Short mmCIF file of C-alpha atoms in Angstrom, two decimals:
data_model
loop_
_atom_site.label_atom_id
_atom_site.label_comp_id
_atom_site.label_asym_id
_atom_site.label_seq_id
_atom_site.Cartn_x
_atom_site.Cartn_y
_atom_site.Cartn_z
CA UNK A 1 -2.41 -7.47 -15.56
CA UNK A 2 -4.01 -7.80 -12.21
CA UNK A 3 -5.98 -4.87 -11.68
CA UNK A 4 -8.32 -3.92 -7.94
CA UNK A 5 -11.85 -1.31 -8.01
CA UNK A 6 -13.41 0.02 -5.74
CA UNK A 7 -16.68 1.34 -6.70
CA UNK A 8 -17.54 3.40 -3.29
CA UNK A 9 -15.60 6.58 -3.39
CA UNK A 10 -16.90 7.64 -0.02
CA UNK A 11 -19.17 6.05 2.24
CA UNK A 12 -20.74 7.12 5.69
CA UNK A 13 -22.19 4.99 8.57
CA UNK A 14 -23.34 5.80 11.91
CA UNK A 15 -21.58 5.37 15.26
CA UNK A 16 -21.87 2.01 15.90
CA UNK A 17 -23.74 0.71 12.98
CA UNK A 18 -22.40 -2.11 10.20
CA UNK A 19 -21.11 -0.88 6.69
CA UNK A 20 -19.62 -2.63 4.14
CA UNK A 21 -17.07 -1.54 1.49
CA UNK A 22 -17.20 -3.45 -1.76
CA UNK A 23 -13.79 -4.85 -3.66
CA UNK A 24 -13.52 -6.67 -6.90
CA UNK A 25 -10.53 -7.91 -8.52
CA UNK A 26 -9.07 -9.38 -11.60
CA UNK A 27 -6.85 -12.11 -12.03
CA UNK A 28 -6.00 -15.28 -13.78
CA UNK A 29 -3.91 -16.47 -10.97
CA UNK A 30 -5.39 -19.25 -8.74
CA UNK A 31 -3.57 -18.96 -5.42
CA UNK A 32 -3.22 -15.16 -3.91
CA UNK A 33 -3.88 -13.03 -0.99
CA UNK A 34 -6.03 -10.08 -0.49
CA UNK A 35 -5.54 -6.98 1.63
CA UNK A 36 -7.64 -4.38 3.14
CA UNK A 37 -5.37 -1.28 4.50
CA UNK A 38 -6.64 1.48 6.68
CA UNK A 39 -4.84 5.01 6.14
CA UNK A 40 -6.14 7.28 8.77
CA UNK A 41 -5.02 11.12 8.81
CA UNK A 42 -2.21 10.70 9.88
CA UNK A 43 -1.20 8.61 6.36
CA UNK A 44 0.02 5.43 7.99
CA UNK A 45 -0.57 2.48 6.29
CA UNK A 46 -2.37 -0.39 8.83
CA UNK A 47 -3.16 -3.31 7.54
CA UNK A 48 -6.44 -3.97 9.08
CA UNK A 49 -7.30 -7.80 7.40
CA UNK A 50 -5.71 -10.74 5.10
CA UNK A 51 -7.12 -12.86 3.33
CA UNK A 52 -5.79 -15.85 1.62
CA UNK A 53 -6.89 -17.31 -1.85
CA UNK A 54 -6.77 -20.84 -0.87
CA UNK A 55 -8.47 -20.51 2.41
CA UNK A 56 -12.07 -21.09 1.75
CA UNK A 57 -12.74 -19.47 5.34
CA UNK A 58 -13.64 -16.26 5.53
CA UNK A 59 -10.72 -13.80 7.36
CA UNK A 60 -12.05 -12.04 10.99
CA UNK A 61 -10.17 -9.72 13.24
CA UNK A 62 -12.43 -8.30 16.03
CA UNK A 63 -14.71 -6.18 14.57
CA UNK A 64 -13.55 -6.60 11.06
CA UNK A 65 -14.45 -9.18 8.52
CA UNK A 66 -14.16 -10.21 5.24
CA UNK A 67 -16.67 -11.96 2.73
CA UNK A 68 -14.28 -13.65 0.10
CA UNK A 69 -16.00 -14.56 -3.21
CA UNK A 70 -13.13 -16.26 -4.98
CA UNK A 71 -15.67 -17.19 -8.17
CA UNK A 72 -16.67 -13.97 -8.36
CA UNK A 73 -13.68 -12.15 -7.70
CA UNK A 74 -15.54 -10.16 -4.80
CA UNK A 75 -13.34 -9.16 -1.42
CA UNK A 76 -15.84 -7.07 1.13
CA UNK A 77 -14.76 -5.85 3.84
CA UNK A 78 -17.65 -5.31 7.34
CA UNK A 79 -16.94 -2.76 9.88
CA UNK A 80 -19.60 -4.01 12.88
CA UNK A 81 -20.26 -1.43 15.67
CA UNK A 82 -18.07 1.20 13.97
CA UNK A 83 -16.22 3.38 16.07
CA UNK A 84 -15.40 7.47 15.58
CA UNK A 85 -12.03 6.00 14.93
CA UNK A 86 -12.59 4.17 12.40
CA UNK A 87 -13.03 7.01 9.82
CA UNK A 88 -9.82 6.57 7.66
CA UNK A 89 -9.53 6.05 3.19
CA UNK A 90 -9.15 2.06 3.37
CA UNK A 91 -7.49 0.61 0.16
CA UNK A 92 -8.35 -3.22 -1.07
CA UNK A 93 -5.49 -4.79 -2.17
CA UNK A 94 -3.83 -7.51 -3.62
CA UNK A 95 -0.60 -9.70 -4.68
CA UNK A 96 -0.14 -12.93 -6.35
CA UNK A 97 4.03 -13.29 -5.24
CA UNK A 98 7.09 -11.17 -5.33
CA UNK A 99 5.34 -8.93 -3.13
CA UNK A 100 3.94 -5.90 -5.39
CA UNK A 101 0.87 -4.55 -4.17
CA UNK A 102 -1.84 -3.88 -6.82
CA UNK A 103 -4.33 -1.44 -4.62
CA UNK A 104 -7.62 0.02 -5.68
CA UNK A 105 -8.43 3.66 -5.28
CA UNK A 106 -9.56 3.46 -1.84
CA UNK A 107 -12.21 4.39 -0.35
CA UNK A 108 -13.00 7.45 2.51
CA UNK A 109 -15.23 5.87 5.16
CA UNK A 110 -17.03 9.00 7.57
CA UNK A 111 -18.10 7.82 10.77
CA UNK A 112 -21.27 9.95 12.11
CA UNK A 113 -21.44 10.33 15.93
CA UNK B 1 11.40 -0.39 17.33
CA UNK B 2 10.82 -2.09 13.91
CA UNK B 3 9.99 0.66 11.31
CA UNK B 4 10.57 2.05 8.05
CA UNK B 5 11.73 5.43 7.93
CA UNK B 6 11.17 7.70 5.27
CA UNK B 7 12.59 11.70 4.89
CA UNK B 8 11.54 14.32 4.59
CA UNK B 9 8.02 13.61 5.40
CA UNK B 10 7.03 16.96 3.57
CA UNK B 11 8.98 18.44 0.46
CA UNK B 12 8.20 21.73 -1.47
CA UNK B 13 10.72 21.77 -4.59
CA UNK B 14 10.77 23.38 -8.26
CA UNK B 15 10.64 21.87 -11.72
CA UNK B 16 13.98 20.73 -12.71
CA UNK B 17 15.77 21.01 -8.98
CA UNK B 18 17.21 17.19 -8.23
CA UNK B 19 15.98 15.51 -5.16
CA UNK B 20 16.28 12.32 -2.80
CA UNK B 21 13.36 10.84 -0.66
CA UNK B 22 15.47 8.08 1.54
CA UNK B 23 14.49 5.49 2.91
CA UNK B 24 15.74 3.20 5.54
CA UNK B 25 14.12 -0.02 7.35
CA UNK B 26 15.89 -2.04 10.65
CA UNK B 27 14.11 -5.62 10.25
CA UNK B 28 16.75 -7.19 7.59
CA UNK B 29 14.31 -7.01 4.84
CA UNK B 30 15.49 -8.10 1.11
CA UNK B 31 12.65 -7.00 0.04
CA UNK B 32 11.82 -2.80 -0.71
CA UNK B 33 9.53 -0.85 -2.90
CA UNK B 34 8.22 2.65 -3.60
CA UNK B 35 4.81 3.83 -4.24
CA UNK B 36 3.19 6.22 -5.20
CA UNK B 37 -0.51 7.54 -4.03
CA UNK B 38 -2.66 9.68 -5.94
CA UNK B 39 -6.54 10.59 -5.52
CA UNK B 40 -8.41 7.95 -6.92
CA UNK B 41 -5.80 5.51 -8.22
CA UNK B 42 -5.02 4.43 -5.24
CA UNK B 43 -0.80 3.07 -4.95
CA UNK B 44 0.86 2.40 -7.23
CA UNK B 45 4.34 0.56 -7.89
CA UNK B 46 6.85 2.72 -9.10
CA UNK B 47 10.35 0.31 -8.88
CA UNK B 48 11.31 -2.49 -6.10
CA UNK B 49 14.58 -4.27 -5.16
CA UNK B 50 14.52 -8.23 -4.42
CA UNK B 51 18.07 -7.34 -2.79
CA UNK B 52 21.28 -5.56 -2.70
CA UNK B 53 21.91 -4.42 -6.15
CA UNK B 54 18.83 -5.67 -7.49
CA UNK B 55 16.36 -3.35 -8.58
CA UNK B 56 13.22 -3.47 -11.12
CA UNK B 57 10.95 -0.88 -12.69
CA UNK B 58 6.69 -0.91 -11.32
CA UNK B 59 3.95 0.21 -13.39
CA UNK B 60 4.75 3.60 -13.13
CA UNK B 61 9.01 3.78 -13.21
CA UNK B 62 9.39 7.13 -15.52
CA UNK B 63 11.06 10.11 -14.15
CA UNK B 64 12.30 7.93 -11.03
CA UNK B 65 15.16 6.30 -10.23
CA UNK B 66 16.48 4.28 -7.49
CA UNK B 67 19.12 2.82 -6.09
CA UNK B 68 19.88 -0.71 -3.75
CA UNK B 69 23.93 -0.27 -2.50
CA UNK B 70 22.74 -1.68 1.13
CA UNK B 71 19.75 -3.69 2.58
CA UNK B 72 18.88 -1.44 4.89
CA UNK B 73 18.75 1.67 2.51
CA UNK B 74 16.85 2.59 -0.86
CA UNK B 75 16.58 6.07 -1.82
CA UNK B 76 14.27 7.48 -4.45
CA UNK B 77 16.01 9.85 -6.96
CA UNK B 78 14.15 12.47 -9.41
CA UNK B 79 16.71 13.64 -11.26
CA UNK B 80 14.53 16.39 -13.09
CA UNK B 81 11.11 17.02 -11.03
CA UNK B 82 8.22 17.56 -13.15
CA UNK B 83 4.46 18.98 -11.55
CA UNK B 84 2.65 15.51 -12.75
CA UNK B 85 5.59 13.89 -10.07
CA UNK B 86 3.76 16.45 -7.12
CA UNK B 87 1.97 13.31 -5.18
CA UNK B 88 2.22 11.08 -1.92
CA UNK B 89 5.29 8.61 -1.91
CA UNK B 90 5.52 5.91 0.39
CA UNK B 91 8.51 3.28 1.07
CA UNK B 92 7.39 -0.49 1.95
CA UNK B 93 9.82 -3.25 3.20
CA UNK B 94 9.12 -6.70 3.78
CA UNK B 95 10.93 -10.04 4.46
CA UNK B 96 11.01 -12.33 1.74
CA UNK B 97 10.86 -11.46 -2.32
CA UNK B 98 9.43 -15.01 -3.16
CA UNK B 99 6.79 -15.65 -0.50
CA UNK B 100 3.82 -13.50 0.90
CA UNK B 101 5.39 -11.74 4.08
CA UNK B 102 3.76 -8.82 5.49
CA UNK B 103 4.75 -5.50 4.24
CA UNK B 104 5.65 -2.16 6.19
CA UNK B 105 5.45 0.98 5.23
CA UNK B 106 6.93 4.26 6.08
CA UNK B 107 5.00 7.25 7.31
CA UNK B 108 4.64 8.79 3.47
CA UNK B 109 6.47 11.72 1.70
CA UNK B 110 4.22 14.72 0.65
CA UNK B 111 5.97 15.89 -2.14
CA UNK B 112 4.89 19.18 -4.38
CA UNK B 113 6.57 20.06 -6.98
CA UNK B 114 5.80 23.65 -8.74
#
């Protein structure tokens, strides 16, 4: 069974500043795509980043990016020039096909001003 | 708008007392699943429907039950409450059951359960 960890239960960053939140995975599968969700407050569930096994490239969306170690099994997400608003739990996830999400346990990112 | 809708958003029940969380989506998706979120495990699968009349248990199916009559609509049944069910359910739709499409989810179902 597939199974996602996250190893940082809570992190904390300054306005503005980088962080990183670490993701490892386990599969056997060779072709799959990887997740990172944001759930602010309010308990929505925002996909913030994709990332797709085959694609060696590594997935960016503005301020967000991903560093993809397939061989290792490693899915980072970086948060540059982090933003009050960016203080949410963010889950790693992933699926192989059919859709199920396997998600980690998330972890709550503070955001100092 | 395109959106899943999930009610209520907040539930307070007792052990035993029968209950329905629906959920609805407007984008034609076959494909619909509930979750549920608990500190430090993250979500989890609890069952999923490929289509009308097709449904499947997740990892964590007991004390749940569901139902798929039309696309648009899959309700989550607990026939008998229990306090270890008192957790954070959400409803996610997406396109296609055989390829990656994007999922949505719903705005999440506190539910407590003393």
């Amino acid at each position: 069974a597939q199974t996602v960890t996250q190893s940082q239960p809570e992190m904390s960053v300054q306005e503005a500043e980088t962080v990183t939140l670490s993701c490892t995975y386990d599969t056997s599968e060779s072709d799959y795509y990887l997740f990172w969700y944001k759930q602010p407050p309010s308990r929505q569930m925002i996909l913030v980043i994709r990332q797709e096994a085959y694609k060696q490239q590594n997935a960016t969306e503005n301020r967000f990016s991903v560093n993809f170690q397939k061989a290792a099994k490693s899915f980072s997400l970086k948060i540059s020039d982090s933003q009050l608003g960016d203080a949410a739990m963010y889950f790693c996830a992933y699926t192989h096909a059919g859709n199920m999400l396997t998600f980690g346990g998330g972890t709550r990112l503070m955001v100092k001003p | 708008e395109a959106q899943v809708t999930q009610n209520p958003r907040y539930l307070i029940t007792v052990t035993g007392k029968k209950l329905t969380v629906t959920c609805s989506q407007n984008m034609n998706h076959e494909y619909m699943s509930w979750y549920r979120q608990d500190p430090g495990l993250g979500l989890r699968q609890i069952y999923y429907s490929m289509n009308v009349e097709v449904t499947d248990k997740g990892d964590v199916p007991e004390g749940y039950k569901v139902s798929r009559k039309e696309k648009r609509n899959f309700p989550l049944i607990l026939e008998s409450p229990s306090p270890n069910q008192t957790s954070l359910y959400f409803c996610a739709s997406s396109f296609s059951p055989d390829l990656y499409t994007e999922a949505f989810f719903g705005q999440g179902t506190r539910l407590t359960v003393v």
